[in-house]
PDB file of C-alpha atoms in Angstrom:
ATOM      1  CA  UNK U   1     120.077 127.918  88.133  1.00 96.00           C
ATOM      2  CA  UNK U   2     123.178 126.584  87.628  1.00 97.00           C
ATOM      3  CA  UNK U   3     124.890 123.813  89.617  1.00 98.00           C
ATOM      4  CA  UNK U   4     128.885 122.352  89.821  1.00 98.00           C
ATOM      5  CA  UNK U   5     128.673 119.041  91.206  1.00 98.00           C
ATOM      6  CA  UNK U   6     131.704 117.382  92.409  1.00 98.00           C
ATOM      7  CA  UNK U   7     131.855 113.960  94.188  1.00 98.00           C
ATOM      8  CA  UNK U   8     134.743 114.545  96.586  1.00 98.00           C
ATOM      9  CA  UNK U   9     136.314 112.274  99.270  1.00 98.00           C
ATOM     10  CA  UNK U  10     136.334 115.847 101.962  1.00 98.00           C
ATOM     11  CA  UNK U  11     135.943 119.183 101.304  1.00 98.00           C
ATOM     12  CA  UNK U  12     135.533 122.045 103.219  1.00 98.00           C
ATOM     13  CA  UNK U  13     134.692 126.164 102.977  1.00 98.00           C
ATOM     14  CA  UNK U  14     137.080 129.128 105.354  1.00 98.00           C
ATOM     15  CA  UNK U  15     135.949 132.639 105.787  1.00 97.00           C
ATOM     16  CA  UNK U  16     138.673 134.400 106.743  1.00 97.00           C
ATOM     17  CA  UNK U  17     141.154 131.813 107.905  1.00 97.00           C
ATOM     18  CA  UNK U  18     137.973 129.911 109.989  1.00 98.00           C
ATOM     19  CA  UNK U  19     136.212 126.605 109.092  1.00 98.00           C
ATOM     20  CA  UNK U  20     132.594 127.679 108.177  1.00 98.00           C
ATOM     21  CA  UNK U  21     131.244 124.307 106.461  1.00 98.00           C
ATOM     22  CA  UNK U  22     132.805 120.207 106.500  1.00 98.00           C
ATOM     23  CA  UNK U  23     132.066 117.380 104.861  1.00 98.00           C
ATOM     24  CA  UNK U  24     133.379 113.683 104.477  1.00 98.00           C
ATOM     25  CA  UNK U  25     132.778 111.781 101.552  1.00 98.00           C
ATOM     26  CA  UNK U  26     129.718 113.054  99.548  1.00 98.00           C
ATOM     27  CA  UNK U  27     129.170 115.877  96.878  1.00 98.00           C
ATOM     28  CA  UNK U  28     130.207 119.615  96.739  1.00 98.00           C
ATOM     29  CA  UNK U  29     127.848 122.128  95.444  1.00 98.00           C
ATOM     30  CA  UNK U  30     128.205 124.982  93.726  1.00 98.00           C
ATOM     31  CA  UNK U  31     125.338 127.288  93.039  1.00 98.00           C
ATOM     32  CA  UNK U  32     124.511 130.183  91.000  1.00 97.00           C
ATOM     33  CA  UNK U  33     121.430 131.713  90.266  1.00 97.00           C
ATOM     34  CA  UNK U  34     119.818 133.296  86.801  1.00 96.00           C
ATOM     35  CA  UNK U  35     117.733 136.398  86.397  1.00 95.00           C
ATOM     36  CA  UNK U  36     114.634 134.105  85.500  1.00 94.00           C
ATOM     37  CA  UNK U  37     115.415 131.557  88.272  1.00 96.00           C
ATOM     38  CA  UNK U  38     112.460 130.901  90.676  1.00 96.00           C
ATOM     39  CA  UNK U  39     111.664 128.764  93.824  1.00 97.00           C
ATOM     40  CA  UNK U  40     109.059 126.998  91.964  1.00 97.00           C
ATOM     41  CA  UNK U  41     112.414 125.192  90.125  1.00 96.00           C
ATOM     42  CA  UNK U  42     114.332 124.182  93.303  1.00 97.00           C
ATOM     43  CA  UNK U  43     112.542 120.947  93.979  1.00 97.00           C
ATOM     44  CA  UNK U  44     113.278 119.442  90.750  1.00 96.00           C
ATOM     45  CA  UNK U  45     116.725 119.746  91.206  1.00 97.00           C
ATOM     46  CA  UNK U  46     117.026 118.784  94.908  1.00 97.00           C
ATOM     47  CA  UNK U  47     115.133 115.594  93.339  1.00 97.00           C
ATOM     48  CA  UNK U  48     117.561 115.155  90.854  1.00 96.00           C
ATOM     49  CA  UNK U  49     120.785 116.023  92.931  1.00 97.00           C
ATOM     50  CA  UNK U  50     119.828 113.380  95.717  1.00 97.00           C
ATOM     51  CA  UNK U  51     118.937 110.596  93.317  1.00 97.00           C
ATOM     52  CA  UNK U  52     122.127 111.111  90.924  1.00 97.00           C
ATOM     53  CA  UNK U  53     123.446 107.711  90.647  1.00 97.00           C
ATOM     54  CA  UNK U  54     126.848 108.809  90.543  1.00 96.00           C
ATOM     55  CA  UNK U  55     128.992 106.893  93.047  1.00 97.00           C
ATOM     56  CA  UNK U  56     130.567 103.576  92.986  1.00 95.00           C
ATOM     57  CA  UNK U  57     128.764 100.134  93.564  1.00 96.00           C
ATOM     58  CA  UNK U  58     130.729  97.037  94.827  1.00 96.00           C
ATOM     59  CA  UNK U  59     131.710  96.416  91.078  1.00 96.00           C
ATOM     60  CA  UNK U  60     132.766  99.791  90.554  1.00 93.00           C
ATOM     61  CA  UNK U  61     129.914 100.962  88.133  1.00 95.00           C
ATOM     62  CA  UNK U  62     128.365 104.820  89.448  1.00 95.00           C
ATOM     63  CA  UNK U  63     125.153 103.080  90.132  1.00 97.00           C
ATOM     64  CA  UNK U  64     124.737 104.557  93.727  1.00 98.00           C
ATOM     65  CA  UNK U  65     122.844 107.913  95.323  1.00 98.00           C
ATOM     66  CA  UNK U  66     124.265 110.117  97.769  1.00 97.00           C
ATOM     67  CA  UNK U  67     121.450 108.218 100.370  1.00 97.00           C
ATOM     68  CA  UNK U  68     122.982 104.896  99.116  1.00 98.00           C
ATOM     69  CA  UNK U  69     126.405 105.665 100.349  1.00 98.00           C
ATOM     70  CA  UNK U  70     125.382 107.847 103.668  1.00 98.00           C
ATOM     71  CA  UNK U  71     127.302 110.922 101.622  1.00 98.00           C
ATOM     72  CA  UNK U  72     127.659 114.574 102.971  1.00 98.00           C
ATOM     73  CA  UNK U  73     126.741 118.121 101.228  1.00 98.00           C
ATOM     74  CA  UNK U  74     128.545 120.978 101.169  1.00 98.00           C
ATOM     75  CA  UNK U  75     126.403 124.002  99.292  1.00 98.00           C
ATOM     76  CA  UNK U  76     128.653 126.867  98.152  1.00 98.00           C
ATOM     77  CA  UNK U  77     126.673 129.966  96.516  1.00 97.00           C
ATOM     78  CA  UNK U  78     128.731 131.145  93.247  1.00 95.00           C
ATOM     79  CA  UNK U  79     127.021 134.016  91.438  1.00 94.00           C
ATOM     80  CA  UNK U  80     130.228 133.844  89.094  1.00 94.00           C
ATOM     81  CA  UNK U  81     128.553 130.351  87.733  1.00 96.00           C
ATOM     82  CA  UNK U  82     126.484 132.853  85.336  1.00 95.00           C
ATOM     83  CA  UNK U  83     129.499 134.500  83.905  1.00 93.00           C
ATOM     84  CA  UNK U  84     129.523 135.236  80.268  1.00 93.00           C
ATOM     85  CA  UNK U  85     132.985 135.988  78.568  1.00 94.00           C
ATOM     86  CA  UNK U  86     131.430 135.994  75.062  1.00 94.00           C
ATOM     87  CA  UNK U  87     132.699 139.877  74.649  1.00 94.00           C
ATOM     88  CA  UNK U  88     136.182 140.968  75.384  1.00 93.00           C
ATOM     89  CA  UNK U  89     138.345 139.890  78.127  1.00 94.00           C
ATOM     90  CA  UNK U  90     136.152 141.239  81.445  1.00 94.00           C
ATOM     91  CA  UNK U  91     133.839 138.566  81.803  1.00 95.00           C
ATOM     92  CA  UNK U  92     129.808 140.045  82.350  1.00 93.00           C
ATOM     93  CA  UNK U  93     127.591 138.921  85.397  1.00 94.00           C
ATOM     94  CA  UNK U  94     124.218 140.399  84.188  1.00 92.00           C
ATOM     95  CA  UNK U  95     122.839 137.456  83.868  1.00 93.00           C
ATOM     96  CA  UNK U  96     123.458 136.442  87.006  1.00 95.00           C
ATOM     97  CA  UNK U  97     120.187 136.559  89.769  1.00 95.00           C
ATOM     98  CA  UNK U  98     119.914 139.808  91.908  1.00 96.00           C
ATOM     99  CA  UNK U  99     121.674 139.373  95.448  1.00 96.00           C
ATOM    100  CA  UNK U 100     118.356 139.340  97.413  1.00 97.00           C
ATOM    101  CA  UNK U 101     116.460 137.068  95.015  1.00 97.00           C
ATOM    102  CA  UNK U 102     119.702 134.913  94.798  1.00 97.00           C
ATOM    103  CA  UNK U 103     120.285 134.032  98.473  1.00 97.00           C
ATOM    104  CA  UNK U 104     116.824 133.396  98.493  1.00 98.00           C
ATOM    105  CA  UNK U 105     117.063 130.704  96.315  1.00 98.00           C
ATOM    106  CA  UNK U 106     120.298 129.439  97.846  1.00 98.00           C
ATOM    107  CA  UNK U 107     118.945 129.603 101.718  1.00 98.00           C
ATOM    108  CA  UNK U 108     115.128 127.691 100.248  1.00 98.00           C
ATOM    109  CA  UNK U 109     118.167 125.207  98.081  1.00 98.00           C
ATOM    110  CA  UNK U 110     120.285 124.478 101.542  1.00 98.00           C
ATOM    111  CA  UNK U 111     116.663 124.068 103.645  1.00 98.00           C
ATOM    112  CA  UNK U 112     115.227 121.104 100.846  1.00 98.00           C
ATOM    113  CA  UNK U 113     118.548 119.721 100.702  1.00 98.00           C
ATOM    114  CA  UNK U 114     118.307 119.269 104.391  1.00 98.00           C
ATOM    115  CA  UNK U 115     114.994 117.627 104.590  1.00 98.00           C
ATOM    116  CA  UNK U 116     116.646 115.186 102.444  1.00 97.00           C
ATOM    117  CA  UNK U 117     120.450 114.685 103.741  1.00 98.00           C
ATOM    118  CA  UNK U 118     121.429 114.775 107.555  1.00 97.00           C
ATOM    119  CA  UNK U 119     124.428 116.351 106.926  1.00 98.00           C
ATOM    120  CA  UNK U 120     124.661 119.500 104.831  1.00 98.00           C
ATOM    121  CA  UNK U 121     127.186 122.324 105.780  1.00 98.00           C
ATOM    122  CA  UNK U 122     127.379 125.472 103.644  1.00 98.00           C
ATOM    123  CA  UNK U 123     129.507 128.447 102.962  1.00 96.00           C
ATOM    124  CA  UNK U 124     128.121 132.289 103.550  1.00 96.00           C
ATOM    125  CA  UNK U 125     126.739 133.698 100.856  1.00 95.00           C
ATOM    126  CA  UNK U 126     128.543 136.898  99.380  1.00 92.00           C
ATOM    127  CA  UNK U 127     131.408 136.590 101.358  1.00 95.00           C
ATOM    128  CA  UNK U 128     134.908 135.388 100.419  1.00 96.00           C
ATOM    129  CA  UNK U 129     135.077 132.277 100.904  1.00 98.00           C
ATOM    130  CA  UNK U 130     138.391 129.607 100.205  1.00 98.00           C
ATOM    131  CA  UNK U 131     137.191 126.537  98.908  1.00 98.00           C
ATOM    132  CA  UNK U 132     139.481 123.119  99.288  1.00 98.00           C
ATOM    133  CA  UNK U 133     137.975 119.696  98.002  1.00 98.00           C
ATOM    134  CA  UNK U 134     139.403 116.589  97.139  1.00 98.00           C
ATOM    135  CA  UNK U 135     137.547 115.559  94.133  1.00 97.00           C
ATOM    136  CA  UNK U 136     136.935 111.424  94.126  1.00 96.00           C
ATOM    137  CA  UNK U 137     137.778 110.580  90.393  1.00 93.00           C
ATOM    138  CA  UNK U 138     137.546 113.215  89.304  1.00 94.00           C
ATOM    139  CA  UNK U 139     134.031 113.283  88.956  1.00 95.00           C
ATOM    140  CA  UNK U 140     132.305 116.928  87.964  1.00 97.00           C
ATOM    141  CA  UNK U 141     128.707 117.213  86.703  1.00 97.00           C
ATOM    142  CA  UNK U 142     127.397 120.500  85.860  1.00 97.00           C
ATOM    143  CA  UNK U 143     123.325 120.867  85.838  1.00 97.00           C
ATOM    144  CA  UNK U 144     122.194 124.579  83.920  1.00 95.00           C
ATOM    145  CA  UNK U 145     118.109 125.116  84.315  1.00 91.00           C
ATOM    146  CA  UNK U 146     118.203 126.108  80.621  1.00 87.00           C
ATOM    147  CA  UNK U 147     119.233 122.568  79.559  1.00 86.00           C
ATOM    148  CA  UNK U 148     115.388 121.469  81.426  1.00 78.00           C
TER     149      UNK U 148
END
């Protein structure tokens, strides 16, 4: 799996012209997932995406979790995450996880997320979606199962 994390002040996902997802200060997801991904993975990385330390104390230092601050999720699927533009100029998706086994993942992702956060909006997976965010920072982590 494969995860853009970006601490944002609002952000917010349109399917054709219409608000499908909405969040206030908190963290936007993006996921993608691999060929060799499985749901046995997912809770280590809803673990690790609640407790990130990553926004701002009193003093300034990223020393708080997305519970610490009352934050928001917003949980965009993004098969294009798994690109590979090693060869020529078409980038390859092979890599990335089969639609069904995918949004699999995702939908189990959003559901543990939610045990965990009361607010967490998503987009729709597959469809064309238009992303807008306003990153707070910026501040961008990117998480890749293969570095675990």
């Amino acid at each position: 799996m494969r995860f853009v994390i970006q601490r944002v002040n609002h952000a917010n996902v349109k399917i054709d012209g219409e608000v499908v997802g909405n969040i206030g200060h908190g963290l936007l997801i993006l996921f993608g997932a691999g060929q060799d991904d499985t749901e046995e993975m997912l809770p280590k990385y809803v673990d690790k995406i609640c407790k990130m330390r990553i926004f701002e104390d009193e003093n300034g230092k990223t020393n708080l979790s997305l519970a610490d601050v009352g934050g928001e999720l917003l949980i965009v699927s993004q098969f294009t995450l798994y690109a590979d533009c090693r060869k020529g100029n078409r980038p390859s998706f092979t890599n990335a996880g089969a639609p069904d086994m995918a949004n699999a993942l995702y939908e189990k992702f959003v559901a543990m997320c939610r045990e965990r956060v009361p607010k967490v909006e998503t987009g729709r997976f597959g469809a064309d979606m238009k992303v807008s965010l306003e990153n707070d920072g910026p501040f961008t982590i990117m998480i890749d199962s293969e570095d675990f």
